[in-house]
PDB file of C-alpha atoms in Angstrom:
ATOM      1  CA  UNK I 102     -28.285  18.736  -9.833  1.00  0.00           C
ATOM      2  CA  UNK I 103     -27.829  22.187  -8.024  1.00  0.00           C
ATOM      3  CA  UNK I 104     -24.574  23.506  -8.063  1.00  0.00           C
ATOM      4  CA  UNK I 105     -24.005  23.307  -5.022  1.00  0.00           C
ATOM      5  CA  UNK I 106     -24.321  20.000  -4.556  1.00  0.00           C
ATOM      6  CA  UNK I 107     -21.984  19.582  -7.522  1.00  0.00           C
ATOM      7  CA  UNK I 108     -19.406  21.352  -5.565  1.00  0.00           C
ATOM      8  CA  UNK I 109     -20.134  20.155  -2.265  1.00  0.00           C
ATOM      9  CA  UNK I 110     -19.744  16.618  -3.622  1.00  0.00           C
ATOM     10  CA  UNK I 111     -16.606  17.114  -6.008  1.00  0.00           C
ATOM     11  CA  UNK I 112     -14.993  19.342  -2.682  1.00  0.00           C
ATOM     12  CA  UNK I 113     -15.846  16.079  -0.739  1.00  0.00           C
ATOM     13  CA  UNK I 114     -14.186  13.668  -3.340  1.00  0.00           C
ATOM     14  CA  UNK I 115     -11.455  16.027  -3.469  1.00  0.00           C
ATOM     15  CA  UNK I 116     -10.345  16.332   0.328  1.00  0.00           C
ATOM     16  CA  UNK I 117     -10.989  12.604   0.703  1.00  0.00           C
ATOM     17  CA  UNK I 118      -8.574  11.951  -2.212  1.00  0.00           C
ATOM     18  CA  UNK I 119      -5.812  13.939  -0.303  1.00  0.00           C
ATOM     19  CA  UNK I 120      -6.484  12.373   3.383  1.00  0.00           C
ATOM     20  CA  UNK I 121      -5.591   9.086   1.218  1.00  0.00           C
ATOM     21  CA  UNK I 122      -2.552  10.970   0.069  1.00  0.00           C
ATOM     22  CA  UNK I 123      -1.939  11.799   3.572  1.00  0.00           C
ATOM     23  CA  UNK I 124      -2.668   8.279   4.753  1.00  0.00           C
ATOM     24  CA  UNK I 125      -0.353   6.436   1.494  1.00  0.00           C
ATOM     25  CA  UNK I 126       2.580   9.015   2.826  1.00  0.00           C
ATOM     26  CA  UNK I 127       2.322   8.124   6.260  1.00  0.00           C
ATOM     27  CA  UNK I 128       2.655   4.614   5.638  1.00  0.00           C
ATOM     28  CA  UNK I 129       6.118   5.057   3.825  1.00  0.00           C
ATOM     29  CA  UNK I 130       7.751   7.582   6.120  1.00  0.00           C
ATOM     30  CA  UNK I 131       6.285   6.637   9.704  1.00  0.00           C
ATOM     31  CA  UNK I 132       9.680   4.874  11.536  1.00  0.00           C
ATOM     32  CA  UNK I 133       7.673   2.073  12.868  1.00  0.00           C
ATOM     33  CA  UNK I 134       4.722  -0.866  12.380  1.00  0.00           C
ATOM     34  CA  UNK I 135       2.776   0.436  15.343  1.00  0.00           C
ATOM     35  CA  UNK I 136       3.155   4.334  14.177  1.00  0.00           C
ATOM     36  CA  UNK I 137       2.206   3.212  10.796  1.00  0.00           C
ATOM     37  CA  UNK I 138      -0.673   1.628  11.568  1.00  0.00           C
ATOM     38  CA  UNK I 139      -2.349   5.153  12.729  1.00  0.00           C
ATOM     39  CA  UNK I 140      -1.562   6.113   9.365  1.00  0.00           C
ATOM     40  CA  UNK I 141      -2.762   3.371   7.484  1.00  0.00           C
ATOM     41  CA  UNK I 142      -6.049   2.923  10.115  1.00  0.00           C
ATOM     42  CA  UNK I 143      -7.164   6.678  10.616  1.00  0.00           C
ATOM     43  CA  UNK I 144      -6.057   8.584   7.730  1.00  0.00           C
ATOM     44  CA  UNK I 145      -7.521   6.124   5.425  1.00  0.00           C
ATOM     45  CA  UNK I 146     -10.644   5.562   6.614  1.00  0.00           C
ATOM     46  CA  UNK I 147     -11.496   9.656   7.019  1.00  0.00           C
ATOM     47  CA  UNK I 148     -10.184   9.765   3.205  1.00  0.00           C
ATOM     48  CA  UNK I 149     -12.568   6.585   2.488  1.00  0.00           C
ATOM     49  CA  UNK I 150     -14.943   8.400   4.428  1.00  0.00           C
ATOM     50  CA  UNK I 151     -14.915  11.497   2.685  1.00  0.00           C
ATOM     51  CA  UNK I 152     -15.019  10.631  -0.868  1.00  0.00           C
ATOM     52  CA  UNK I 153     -17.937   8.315  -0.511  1.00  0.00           C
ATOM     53  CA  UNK I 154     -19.909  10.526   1.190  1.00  0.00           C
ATOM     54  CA  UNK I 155     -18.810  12.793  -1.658  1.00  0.00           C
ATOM     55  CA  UNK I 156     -19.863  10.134  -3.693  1.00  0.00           C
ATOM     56  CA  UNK I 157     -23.655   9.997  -2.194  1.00  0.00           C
ATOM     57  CA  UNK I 158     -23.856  13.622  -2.200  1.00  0.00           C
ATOM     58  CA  UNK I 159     -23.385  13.783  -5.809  1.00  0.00           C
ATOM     59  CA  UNK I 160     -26.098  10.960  -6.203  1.00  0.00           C
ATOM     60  CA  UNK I 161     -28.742  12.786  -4.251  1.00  0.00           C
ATOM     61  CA  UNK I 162     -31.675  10.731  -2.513  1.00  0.00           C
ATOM     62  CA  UNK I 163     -31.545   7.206  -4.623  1.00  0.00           C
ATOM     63  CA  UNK I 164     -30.991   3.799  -3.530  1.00  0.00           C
ATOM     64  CA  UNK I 165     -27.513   4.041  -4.599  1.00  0.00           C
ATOM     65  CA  UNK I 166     -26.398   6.502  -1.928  1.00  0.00           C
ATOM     66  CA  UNK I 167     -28.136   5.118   0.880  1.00  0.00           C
ATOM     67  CA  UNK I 168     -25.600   1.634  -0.067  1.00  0.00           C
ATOM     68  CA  UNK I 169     -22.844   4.491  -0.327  1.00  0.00           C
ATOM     69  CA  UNK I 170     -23.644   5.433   3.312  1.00  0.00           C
ATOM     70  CA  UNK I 171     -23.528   1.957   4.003  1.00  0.00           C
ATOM     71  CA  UNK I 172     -20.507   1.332   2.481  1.00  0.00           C
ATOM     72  CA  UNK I 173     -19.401   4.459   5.204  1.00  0.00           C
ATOM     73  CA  UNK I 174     -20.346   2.958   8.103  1.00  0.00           C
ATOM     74  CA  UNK I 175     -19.054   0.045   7.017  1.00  0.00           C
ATOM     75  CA  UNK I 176     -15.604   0.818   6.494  1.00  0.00           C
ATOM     76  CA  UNK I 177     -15.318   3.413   9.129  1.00  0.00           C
ATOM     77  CA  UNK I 178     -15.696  -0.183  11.492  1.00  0.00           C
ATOM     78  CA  UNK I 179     -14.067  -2.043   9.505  1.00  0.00           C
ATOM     79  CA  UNK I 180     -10.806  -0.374   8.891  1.00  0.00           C
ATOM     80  CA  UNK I 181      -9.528   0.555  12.488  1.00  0.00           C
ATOM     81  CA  UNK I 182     -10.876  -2.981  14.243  1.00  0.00           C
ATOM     82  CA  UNK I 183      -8.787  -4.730  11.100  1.00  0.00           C
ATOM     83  CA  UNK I 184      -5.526  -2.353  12.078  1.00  0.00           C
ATOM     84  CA  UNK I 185      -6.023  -2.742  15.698  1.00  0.00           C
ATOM     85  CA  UNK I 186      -6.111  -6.762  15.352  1.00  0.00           C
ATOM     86  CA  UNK I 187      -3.040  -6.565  13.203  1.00  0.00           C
ATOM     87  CA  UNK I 188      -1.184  -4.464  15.870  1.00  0.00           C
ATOM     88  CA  UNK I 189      -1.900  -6.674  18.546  1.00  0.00           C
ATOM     89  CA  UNK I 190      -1.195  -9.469  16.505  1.00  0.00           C
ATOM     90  CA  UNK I 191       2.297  -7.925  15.620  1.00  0.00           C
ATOM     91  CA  UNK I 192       2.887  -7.241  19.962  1.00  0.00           C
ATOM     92  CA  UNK I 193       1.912 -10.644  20.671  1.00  0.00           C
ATOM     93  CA  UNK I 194       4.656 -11.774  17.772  1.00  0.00           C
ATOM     94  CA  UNK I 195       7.423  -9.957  19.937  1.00  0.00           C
ATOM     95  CA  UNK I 196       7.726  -6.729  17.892  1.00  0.00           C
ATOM     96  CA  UNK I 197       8.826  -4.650  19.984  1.00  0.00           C
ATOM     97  CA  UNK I 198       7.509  -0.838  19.580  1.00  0.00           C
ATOM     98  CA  UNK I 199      10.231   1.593  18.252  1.00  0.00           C
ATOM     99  CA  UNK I 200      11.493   4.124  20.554  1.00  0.00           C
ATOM    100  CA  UNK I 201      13.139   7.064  20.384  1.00  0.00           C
ATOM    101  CA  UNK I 202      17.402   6.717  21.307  1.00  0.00           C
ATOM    102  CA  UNK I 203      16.814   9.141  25.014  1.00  0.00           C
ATOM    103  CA  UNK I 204      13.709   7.929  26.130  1.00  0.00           C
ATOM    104  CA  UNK I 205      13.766   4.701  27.550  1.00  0.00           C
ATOM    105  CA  UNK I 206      13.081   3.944  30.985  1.00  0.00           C
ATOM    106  CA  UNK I 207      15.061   6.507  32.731  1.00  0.00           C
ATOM    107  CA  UNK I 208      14.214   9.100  29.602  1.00  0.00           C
ATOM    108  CA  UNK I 209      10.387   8.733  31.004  1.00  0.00           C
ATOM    109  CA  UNK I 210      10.958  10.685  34.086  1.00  0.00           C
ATOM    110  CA  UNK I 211      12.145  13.438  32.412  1.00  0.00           C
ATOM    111  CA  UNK I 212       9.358  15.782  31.251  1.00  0.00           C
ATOM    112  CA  UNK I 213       7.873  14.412  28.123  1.00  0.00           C
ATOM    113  CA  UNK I 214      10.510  11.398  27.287  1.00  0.00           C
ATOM    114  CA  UNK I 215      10.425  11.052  23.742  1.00  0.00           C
ATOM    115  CA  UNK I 216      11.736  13.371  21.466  1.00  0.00           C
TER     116      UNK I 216
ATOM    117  CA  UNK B1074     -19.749  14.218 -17.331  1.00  0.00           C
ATOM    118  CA  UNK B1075     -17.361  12.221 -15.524  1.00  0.00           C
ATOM    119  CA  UNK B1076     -14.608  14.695 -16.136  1.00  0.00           C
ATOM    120  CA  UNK B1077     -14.227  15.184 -12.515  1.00  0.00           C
ATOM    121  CA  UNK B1078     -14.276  11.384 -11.614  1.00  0.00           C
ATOM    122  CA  UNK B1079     -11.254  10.739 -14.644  1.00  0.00           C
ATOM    123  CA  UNK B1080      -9.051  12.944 -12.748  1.00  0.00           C
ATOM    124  CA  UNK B1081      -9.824  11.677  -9.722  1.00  0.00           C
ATOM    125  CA  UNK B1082      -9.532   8.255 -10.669  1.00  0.00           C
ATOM    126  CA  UNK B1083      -5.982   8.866 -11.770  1.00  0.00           C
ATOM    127  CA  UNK B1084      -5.194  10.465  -8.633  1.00  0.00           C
ATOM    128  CA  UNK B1085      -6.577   7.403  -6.721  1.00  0.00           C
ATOM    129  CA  UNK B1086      -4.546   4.829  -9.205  1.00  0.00           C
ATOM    130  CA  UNK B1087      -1.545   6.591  -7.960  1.00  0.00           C
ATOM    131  CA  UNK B1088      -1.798   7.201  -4.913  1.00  0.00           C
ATOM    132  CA  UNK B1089      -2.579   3.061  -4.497  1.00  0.00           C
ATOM    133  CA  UNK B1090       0.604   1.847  -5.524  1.00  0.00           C
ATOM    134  CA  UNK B1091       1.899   3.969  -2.958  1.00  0.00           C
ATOM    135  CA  UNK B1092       1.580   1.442  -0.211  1.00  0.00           C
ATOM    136  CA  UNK B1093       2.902  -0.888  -2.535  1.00  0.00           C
ATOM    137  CA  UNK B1094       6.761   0.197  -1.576  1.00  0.00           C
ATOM    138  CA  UNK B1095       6.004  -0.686   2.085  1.00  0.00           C
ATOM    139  CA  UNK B1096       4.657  -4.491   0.695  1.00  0.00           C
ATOM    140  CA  UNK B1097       8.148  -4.596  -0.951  1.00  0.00           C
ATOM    141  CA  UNK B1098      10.587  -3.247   1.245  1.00  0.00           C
ATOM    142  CA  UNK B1099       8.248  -3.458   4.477  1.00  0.00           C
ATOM    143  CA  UNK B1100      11.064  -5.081   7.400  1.00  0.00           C
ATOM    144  CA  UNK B1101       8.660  -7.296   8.920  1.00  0.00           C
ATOM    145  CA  UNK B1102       5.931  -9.593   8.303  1.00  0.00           C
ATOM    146  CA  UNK B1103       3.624  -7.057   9.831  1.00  0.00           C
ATOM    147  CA  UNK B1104       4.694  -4.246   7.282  1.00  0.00           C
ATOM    148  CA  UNK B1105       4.022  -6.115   3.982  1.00  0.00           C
ATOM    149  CA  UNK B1106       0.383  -6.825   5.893  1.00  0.00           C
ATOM    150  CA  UNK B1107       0.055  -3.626   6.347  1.00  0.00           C
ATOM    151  CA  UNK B1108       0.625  -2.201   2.951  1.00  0.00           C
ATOM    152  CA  UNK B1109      -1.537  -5.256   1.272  1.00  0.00           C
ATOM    153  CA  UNK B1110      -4.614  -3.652   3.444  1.00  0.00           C
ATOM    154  CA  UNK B1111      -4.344  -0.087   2.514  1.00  0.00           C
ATOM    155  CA  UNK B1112      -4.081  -1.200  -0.703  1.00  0.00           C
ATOM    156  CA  UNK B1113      -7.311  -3.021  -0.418  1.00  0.00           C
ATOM    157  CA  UNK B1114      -8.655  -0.371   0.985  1.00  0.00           C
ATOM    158  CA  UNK B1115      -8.367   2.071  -1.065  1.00  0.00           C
ATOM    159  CA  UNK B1116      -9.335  -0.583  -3.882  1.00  0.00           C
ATOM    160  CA  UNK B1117     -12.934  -0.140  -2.356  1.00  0.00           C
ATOM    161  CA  UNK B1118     -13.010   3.663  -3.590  1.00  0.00           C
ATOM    162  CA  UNK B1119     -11.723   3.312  -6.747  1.00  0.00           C
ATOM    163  CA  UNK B1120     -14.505   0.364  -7.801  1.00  0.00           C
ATOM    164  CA  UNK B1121     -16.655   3.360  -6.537  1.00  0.00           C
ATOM    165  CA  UNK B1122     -15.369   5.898  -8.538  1.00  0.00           C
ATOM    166  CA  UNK B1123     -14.939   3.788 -12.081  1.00  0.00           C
ATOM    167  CA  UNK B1124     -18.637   2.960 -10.992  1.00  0.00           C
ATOM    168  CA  UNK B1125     -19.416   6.678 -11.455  1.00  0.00           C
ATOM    169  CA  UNK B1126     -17.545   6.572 -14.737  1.00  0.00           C
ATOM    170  CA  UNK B1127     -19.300   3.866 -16.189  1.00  0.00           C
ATOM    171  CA  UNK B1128     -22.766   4.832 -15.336  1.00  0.00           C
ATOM    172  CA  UNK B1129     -23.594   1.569 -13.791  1.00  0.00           C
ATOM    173  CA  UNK B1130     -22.917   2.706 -10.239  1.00  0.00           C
ATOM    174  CA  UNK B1131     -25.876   0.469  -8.120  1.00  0.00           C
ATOM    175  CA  UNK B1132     -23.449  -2.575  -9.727  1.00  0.00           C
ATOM    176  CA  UNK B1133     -19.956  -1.182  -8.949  1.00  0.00           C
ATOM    177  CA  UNK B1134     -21.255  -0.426  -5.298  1.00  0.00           C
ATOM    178  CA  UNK B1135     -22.604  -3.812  -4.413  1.00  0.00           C
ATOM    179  CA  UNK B1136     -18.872  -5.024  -5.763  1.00  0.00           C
ATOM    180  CA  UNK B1137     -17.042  -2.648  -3.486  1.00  0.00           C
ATOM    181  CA  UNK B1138     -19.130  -3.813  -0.689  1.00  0.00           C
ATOM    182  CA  UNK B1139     -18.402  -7.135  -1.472  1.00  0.00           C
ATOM    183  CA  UNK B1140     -14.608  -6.462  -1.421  1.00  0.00           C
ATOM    184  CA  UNK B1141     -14.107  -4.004   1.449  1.00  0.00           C
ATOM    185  CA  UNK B1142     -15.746  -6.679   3.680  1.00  0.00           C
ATOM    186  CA  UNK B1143     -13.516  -9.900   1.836  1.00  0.00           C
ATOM    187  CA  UNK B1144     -10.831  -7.824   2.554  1.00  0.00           C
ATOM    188  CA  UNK B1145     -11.660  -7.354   6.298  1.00  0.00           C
ATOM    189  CA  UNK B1146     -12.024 -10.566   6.776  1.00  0.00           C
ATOM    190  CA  UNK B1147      -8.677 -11.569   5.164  1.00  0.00           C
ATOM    191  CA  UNK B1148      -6.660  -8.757   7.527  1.00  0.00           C
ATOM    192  CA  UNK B1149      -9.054 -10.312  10.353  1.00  0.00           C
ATOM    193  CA  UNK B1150      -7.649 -14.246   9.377  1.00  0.00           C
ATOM    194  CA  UNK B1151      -4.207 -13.101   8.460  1.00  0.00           C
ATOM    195  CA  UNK B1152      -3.355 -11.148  12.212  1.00  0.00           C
ATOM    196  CA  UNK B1153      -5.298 -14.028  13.855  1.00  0.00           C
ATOM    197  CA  UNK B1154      -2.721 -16.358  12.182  1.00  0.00           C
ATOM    198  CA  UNK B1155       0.173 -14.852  13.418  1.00  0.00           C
ATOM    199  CA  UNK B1156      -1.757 -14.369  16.774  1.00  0.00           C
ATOM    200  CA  UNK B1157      -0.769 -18.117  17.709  1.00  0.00           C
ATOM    201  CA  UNK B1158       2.688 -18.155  16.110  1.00  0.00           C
ATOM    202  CA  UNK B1159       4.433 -17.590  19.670  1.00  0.00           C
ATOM    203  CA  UNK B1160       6.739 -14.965  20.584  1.00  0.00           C
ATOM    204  CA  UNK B1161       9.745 -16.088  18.153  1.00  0.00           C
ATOM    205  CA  UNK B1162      12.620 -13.908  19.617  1.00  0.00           C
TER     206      UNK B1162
END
């Protein structure tokens, strides 16, 4: 156990732990479903990403990280196909994605629309 | 040894009942969905980290398989319910 790979592995752990931060935040302050789900699909998985492969690092070459890396791949699928079904569930439902007060329809030929 | 993994554990812990607010308060059906999968989730890392702690990690990992892909499944079901509940307003 170089330490290198200690500190690789603990750096890892740590940035994943605060892309899960990132992604826990964004849930709560994001105005609407459809923003939110960016938060709680991409944020989280990079932070799930990260402190697994944190995880394996610190494990070295042993059985245990190679089901760590498959625990990776499989939530790195897993996560944004389960948001993306909820979303489209949720616009099928007839909830209508929030927009900002001066960019409606006319707001969208001004340059940019939204705020 | 685990030292590192305590802290982090603790960070985890808190940072899952964040998402728990948005399962409470959460306007719509959608929200409180939402919330319930981050919080499963990030469930999946902590049974990887209190693996670490324990020592008996080739256990914990086969468990956080296990629920990472139960709780796929259940977001899967859950939006394909409300997939065929018709536009309501």
């Amino acid at each position: 156990m170089s330490d290198l790979q200690y500190g690789v592995s603990i750096a890892m752990v740590a940035a994943g732990t605060f892309f899960m931060l990132v992604g826990s935040i964004g849930i709560i302050r994001l105005p609407d479903f459809f923003s939110r789900t960016h938060a709680a699909g991409k944020s989280d998985t990079l932070g799930i990403m990260l402190v697994l492969g944190g995880l394996a690092m610190y494990e070295g070459f042993t059985v245990n990280s190679a089901k760590l890396l498959i625990a990776i791949v499989l939530v790195a699928l897993a996560n944004p196909v389960g948001m993306h079904a909820l979303a489209k569930a949720a616009l099928r439902y007839g909830l209508k994605p929030w927009m900002p007060e001066g960019s409606g329809d006319n707001g969208a030929k001004q340059k940019g629309g939204g705020q | 040894m685990g030292n590192p993994f305590i802290v982090i554990g603790a960070l985890l812990a808190a940072i899952i009942v964040i998402p728990f607010y948005r399962v409470v308060k959460g306007p719509t059906v959608f929200d409180r969905l939402l919330g319930a999968a981050a919080i499963g989730t990030k469930t999946v890392v902590l049974i990887c980290i209190v693996g670490f702690l324990f020592q008996r990690i080739e256990m914990f990992v086969d468990i956080a398989l296990t629920y990472a892909v139960l709780n796929f499944v259940g977001s899967i079901a859950i939006a394909k319910y409300f997939d065929h509940q018709g536009v309501k307003e």
